[in-house]
mmCIF file of C-alpha atoms in Angstrom:
data_model
loop_
_atom_site.group_PDB
_atom_site.id
_atom_site.type_symbol
_atom_site.label_atom_id
_atom_site.label_comp_id
_atom_site.label_asym_id
_atom_site.label_seq_id
_atom_site.Cartn_x
_atom_site.Cartn_y
_atom_site.Cartn_z
ATOM 1 C CA ALA A 1 16.115 -50.386 46.481
ATOM 2 C CA PRO A 2 14.744 -53.252 48.552
ATOM 3 C CA THR A 3 14.086 -51.002 51.552
ATOM 4 C CA LEU A 4 11.730 -48.689 49.616
ATOM 5 C CA GLU A 5 8.068 -49.498 49.385
ATOM 6 C CA PRO A 6 6.992 -49.580 45.665
ATOM 7 C CA TYR A 7 3.442 -48.359 46.361
ATOM 8 C CA PRO A 8 3.615 -45.980 49.340
ATOM 9 C CA SER A 9 0.380 -45.279 51.122
ATOM 10 C CA PRO A 10 -0.969 -41.689 51.218
ATOM 11 C CA GLY A 11 0.681 -39.544 53.846
ATOM 12 C CA ARG A 12 3.966 -41.426 53.770
ATOM 13 C CA GLU A 13 6.967 -40.037 51.944
ATOM 14 C CA SER A 14 7.256 -41.680 48.499
ATOM 15 C CA ALA A 15 10.360 -42.985 46.782
ATOM 16 C CA VAL A 16 9.982 -40.231 44.201
ATOM 17 C CA GLN A 17 10.288 -37.585 46.925
ATOM 18 C CA GLN A 18 13.413 -39.249 48.346
ATOM 19 C CA GLU A 19 15.058 -39.635 44.954
ATOM 20 C CA PRO A 20 16.361 -36.056 44.367
ATOM 21 C CA ALA A 21 18.570 -36.211 47.440
ATOM 22 C CA GLU A 22 20.031 -39.531 46.288
ATOM 23 C CA ALA A 23 20.468 -38.335 42.688
ATOM 24 C CA ALA A 24 22.391 -35.189 43.635
ATOM 25 C CA PRO A 25 25.818 -36.874 44.043
ATOM 26 C CA GLN A 26 25.319 -38.541 40.639
ATOM 27 C CA ALA A 27 24.730 -35.169 38.972
ATOM 28 C CA GLU A 28 27.822 -33.721 40.691
ATOM 29 C CA THR A 29 30.054 -36.452 39.281
ATOM 30 C CA GLY A 30 28.733 -35.893 35.745
ATOM 31 C CA GLN A 31 27.340 -39.432 35.401
ATOM 32 C CA MET A 32 23.688 -38.431 35.180
ATOM 33 C CA PHE A 33 23.308 -39.292 31.465
ATOM 34 C CA GLY A 34 25.233 -42.550 31.624
ATOM 35 C CA ALA A 35 23.526 -43.879 34.764
ATOM 36 C CA ALA A 36 21.594 -47.130 34.680
ATOM 37 C CA LEU A 37 17.820 -46.762 34.967
ATOM 38 C CA THR A 38 15.948 -48.281 37.869
ATOM 39 C CA PRO A 39 13.112 -50.736 37.037
ATOM 40 C CA ALA A 40 10.559 -48.063 38.023
ATOM 41 C CA GLN A 41 12.129 -45.578 35.578
ATOM 42 C CA VAL A 42 12.130 -48.185 32.801
ATOM 43 C CA ARG A 43 8.415 -48.889 33.396
ATOM 44 C CA GLN A 44 7.690 -45.152 33.379
ATOM 45 C CA GLU A 45 9.574 -44.581 30.104
ATOM 46 C CA SER A 46 7.882 -47.539 28.387
ATOM 47 C CA THR A 47 4.479 -45.926 29.000
ATOM 48 C CA LEU A 48 5.384 -42.753 27.093
ATOM 49 C CA PRO A 49 3.551 -42.218 23.764
ATOM 50 C CA GLY A 50 5.426 -43.784 20.866
ATOM 51 C CA ALA A 51 7.563 -46.014 23.102
ATOM 52 C CA GLU A 52 5.754 -49.226 22.113
ATOM 53 C CA ARG A 53 7.451 -51.428 19.558
ATOM 54 C CA ASN A 54 4.067 -52.419 18.109
ATOM 55 C CA PRO A 55 1.731 -49.424 18.430
ATOM 56 C CA CYS A 56 -2.048 -49.777 18.363
ATOM 57 C CA CYS A 57 -2.233 -47.713 15.151
ATOM 58 C CA MET A 58 -0.267 -48.346 11.968
ATOM 59 C CA GLY A 59 1.520 -51.323 13.532
ATOM 60 C CA SER A 60 1.621 -55.038 12.668
ATOM 61 C CA ALA A 61 -2.150 -55.205 12.046
ATOM 62 C CA ALA A 62 -1.785 -52.535 9.351
ATOM 63 C CA ALA A 63 1.370 -54.172 7.952
ATOM 64 C CA GLU A 64 -0.775 -57.094 6.798
ATOM 65 C CA MET A 65 -2.434 -54.672 4.336
ATOM 66 C CA LEU A 66 0.742 -53.315 2.686
ATOM 67 C CA GLU A 67 0.139 -55.017 -0.660
ATOM 68 C CA VAL A 68 -3.439 -53.711 -0.729
ATOM 69 C CA LEU A 69 -2.252 -50.197 0.155
ATOM 70 C CA THR A 70 0.350 -50.107 -2.611
ATOM 71 C CA GLY A 71 -2.319 -51.244 -5.065
ATOM 72 C CA PHE A 72 -4.528 -48.386 -3.921
ATOM 73 C CA VAL A 73 -1.646 -45.908 -4.389
ATOM 74 C CA GLU A 74 -1.085 -47.070 -7.963
ATOM 75 C CA GLY A 75 -4.818 -46.895 -8.692
ATOM 76 C CA GLU A 76 -5.183 -43.379 -7.280
ATOM 77 C CA LEU A 77 -2.251 -42.080 -9.313
ATOM 78 C CA ALA A 78 -3.656 -43.662 -12.486
ATOM 79 C CA ASP A 79 -7.054 -42.084 -11.754
ATOM 80 C CA GLN A 80 -5.433 -38.687 -11.184
ATOM 81 C CA ARG A 81 -3.727 -38.885 -14.556
ATOM 82 C CA TYR A 82 -6.953 -39.989 -16.272
ATOM 83 C CA TYR A 83 -8.955 -37.101 -14.783
ATOM 84 C CA GLN A 84 -6.291 -34.586 -15.789
ATOM 85 C CA THR A 85 -6.532 -35.847 -19.360
ATOM 86 C CA LEU A 86 -10.335 -35.935 -19.275
ATOM 87 C CA ALA A 87 -10.472 -32.345 -17.960
ATOM 88 C CA ARG A 88 -8.552 -31.115 -21.007
ATOM 89 C CA GLN A 89 -11.112 -32.641 -23.379
ATOM 90 C CA ALA A 90 -14.290 -32.044 -21.360
ATOM 91 C CA PRO A 91 -16.950 -29.405 -22.000
ATOM 92 C CA ALA A 92 -16.085 -26.068 -20.367
ATOM 93 C CA TRP A 93 -18.714 -26.480 -17.614
ATOM 94 C CA ALA A 94 -17.153 -29.771 -16.398
ATOM 95 C CA ARG A 95 -13.443 -28.933 -16.480
ATOM 96 C CA GLN A 96 -13.030 -27.471 -12.991
ATOM 97 C CA GLN A 97 -14.925 -30.327 -11.333
ATOM 98 C CA LEU A 98 -12.699 -32.849 -13.094
ATOM 99 C CA ARG A 99 -9.573 -30.943 -12.042
ATOM 100 C CA ASP A 100 -10.847 -30.991 -8.450
ATOM 101 C CA ILE A 101 -11.407 -34.747 -8.617
ATOM 102 C CA ALA A 102 -7.906 -35.211 -10.062
ATOM 103 C CA ALA A 103 -6.537 -33.228 -7.100
ATOM 104 C CA ASP A 104 -8.550 -35.445 -4.712
ATOM 105 C CA GLU A 105 -7.076 -38.574 -6.273
ATOM 106 C CA GLY A 106 -3.563 -37.172 -5.873
ATOM 107 C CA SER A 107 -4.330 -36.326 -2.251
ATOM 108 C CA HIS A 108 -5.547 -39.888 -1.655
ATOM 109 C CA ALA A 109 -2.275 -41.246 -3.057
ATOM 110 C CA ARG A 110 -0.223 -38.949 -0.790
ATOM 111 C CA ARG A 111 -2.218 -39.999 2.286
ATOM 112 C CA LEU A 112 -1.689 -43.662 1.440
ATOM 113 C CA LEU A 113 2.044 -43.043 0.929
ATOM 114 C CA ALA A 114 2.172 -41.421 4.385
ATOM 115 C CA VAL A 115 0.413 -44.479 5.842
ATOM 116 C CA TYR A 116 2.957 -46.752 4.147
ATOM 117 C CA PHE A 117 5.765 -44.760 5.772
ATOM 118 C CA LEU A 118 4.068 -44.865 9.195
ATOM 119 C CA ILE A 119 3.817 -48.647 8.983
ATOM 120 C CA THR A 120 7.231 -49.476 7.520
ATOM 121 C CA GLY A 121 9.443 -46.440 8.130
ATOM 122 C CA GLU A 122 10.331 -46.580 4.427
ATOM 123 C CA CYS A 123 9.195 -44.571 1.404
ATOM 124 C CA TYR A 124 7.233 -46.407 -1.246
ATOM 125 C CA ARG A 125 8.132 -45.470 -4.807
ATOM 126 C CA PRO A 126 5.047 -45.913 -7.002
ATOM 127 C CA ILE A 127 5.354 -47.009 -10.604
ATOM 128 C CA ILE A 128 4.417 -44.059 -12.804
ATOM 129 C CA SER A 129 2.803 -45.071 -16.078
ATOM 130 C CA CYS A 130 3.731 -43.083 -19.170
ATOM 131 C CA ASP A 131 1.283 -44.856 -21.460
ATOM 132 C CA ARG A 132 -0.900 -42.696 -23.642
ATOM 133 C CA ILE A 133 -4.492 -42.373 -22.385
ATOM 134 C CA TYR A 134 -7.196 -42.930 -24.986
ATOM 135 C CA LEU A 135 -10.597 -41.579 -24.074
ATOM 136 C CA PRO A 136 -13.898 -42.853 -25.443
ATOM 137 C CA GLY A 137 -16.654 -40.334 -26.144
ATOM 138 C CA TRP A 138 -17.647 -37.935 -23.354
ATOM 139 C CA CYS A 139 -20.688 -39.870 -22.074
ATOM 140 C CA ALA A 140 -18.866 -43.199 -22.373
ATOM 141 C CA ALA A 141 -15.974 -41.760 -20.340
ATOM 142 C CA LEU A 142 -18.378 -40.606 -17.614
ATOM 143 C CA ARG A 143 -20.010 -44.035 -17.536
ATOM 144 C CA GLU A 144 -16.601 -45.712 -17.202
ATOM 145 C CA ARG A 145 -15.534 -43.297 -14.465
ATOM 146 C CA TYR A 146 -18.778 -43.795 -12.558
ATOM 147 C CA HIS A 147 -18.162 -47.537 -12.361
ATOM 148 C CA GLU A 148 -14.484 -47.052 -11.467
ATOM 149 C CA GLU A 149 -15.328 -44.682 -8.622
ATOM 150 C CA ALA A 150 -18.179 -46.807 -7.241
ATOM 151 C CA CYS A 151 -15.987 -49.917 -7.303
ATOM 152 C CA GLY A 152 -13.182 -47.945 -5.653
ATOM 153 C CA GLY A 153 -15.554 -46.944 -2.855
ATOM 154 C CA LEU A 154 -16.574 -50.563 -2.372
ATOM 155 C CA ASN A 155 -12.962 -51.771 -2.371
ATOM 156 C CA TYR A 156 -11.929 -49.218 0.255
ATOM 157 C CA ALA A 157 -14.905 -50.212 2.423
ATOM 158 C CA ARG A 158 -13.995 -53.911 2.122
ATOM 159 C CA ALA A 159 -10.375 -53.162 3.016
ATOM 160 C CA ALA A 160 -11.548 -51.191 6.080
ATOM 161 C CA GLU A 161 -13.592 -54.198 7.209
ATOM 162 C CA GLY A 162 -10.598 -56.461 6.608
ATOM 163 C CA THR A 163 -8.209 -54.748 9.020
ATOM 164 C CA THR A 164 -8.149 -54.722 12.809
ATOM 165 C CA ASP A 165 -6.087 -51.504 12.865
ATOM 166 C CA PRO A 166 -8.541 -48.771 13.978
ATOM 167 C CA CYS A 167 -6.663 -45.834 12.433
ATOM 168 C CA LEU A 168 -6.214 -47.555 9.083
ATOM 169 C CA ALA A 169 -9.884 -48.589 9.034
ATOM 170 C CA ARG A 170 -10.959 -44.993 9.699
ATOM 171 C CA LEU A 171 -8.765 -43.668 6.864
ATOM 172 C CA LEU A 172 -10.000 -46.314 4.423
ATOM 173 C CA ASN A 173 -13.616 -45.480 5.267
ATOM 174 C CA GLU A 174 -12.911 -41.784 4.583
ATOM 175 C CA LEU A 175 -11.406 -42.667 1.199
ATOM 176 C CA SER A 176 -14.405 -44.891 0.458
ATOM 177 C CA ALA A 177 -16.769 -41.976 1.105
ATOM 178 C CA ASP A 178 -14.697 -39.763 -1.227
ATOM 179 C CA GLU A 179 -14.859 -42.342 -4.017
ATOM 180 C CA TYR A 180 -18.639 -42.642 -3.702
ATOM 181 C CA ARG A 181 -18.860 -38.838 -3.787
ATOM 182 C CA HIS A 182 -16.860 -38.838 -7.035
ATOM 183 C CA ALA A 183 -19.237 -41.467 -8.464
ATOM 184 C CA ASP A 184 -22.170 -39.190 -7.617
ATOM 185 C CA THR A 185 -20.434 -36.327 -9.441
ATOM 186 C CA MET A 186 -19.994 -38.534 -12.527
ATOM 187 C CA MET A 187 -23.699 -39.381 -12.436
ATOM 188 C CA ARG A 188 -24.703 -35.709 -12.203
ATOM 189 C CA MET A 189 -22.430 -34.859 -15.130
ATOM 190 C CA LEU A 190 -23.916 -37.694 -17.151
ATOM 191 C CA GLU A 191 -27.452 -36.529 -16.352
ATOM 192 C CA ARG A 192 -26.582 -33.040 -17.555
ATOM 193 C CA SER A 193 -24.928 -34.357 -20.715
ATOM 194 C CA LEU A 194 -27.826 -36.650 -21.640
ATOM 195 C CA ARG A 195 -30.410 -33.829 -21.321
ATOM 196 C CA ARG A 196 -28.788 -31.950 -24.191
#
């Protein structure tokens, strides 16, 4: 309304206070839901959380990393499968730790799948490998896993540095820390195995 002041000074009656009296006839006629919005109402609605077409988190900045994220999903699922197999053939003292790491890897994959959905609005269907897993000797397997986990930590950290999306960077840094923690576990297991 051209006669209303958009930014009323304190003490004067605002347009918001005058609005209910003007809106009453609209409600009586049943046109409340079909009514056109005023520019002020449009501005107010566009400031609501989630109303932005390109949000600050998991938006177009994160979409640039989709190929990297799907690669991480595939890698985490492969690692989960490897640890499940390794746990079945490990010494009794190491089995539960390996099962826990396998569960961590599965959790990482699920988190990355949730991120994919947040960015795209679509579900990503990972490729599940059915190939048989051949394990080297126990110490050789730990050595291999140590390097895999340490490299995974480095790759997550690099990916975090390579995105401008703050939420994605935070998640990738958390996953990097988990991978380094798994590498430390592999080293402790190797130390224990080599003492024997």
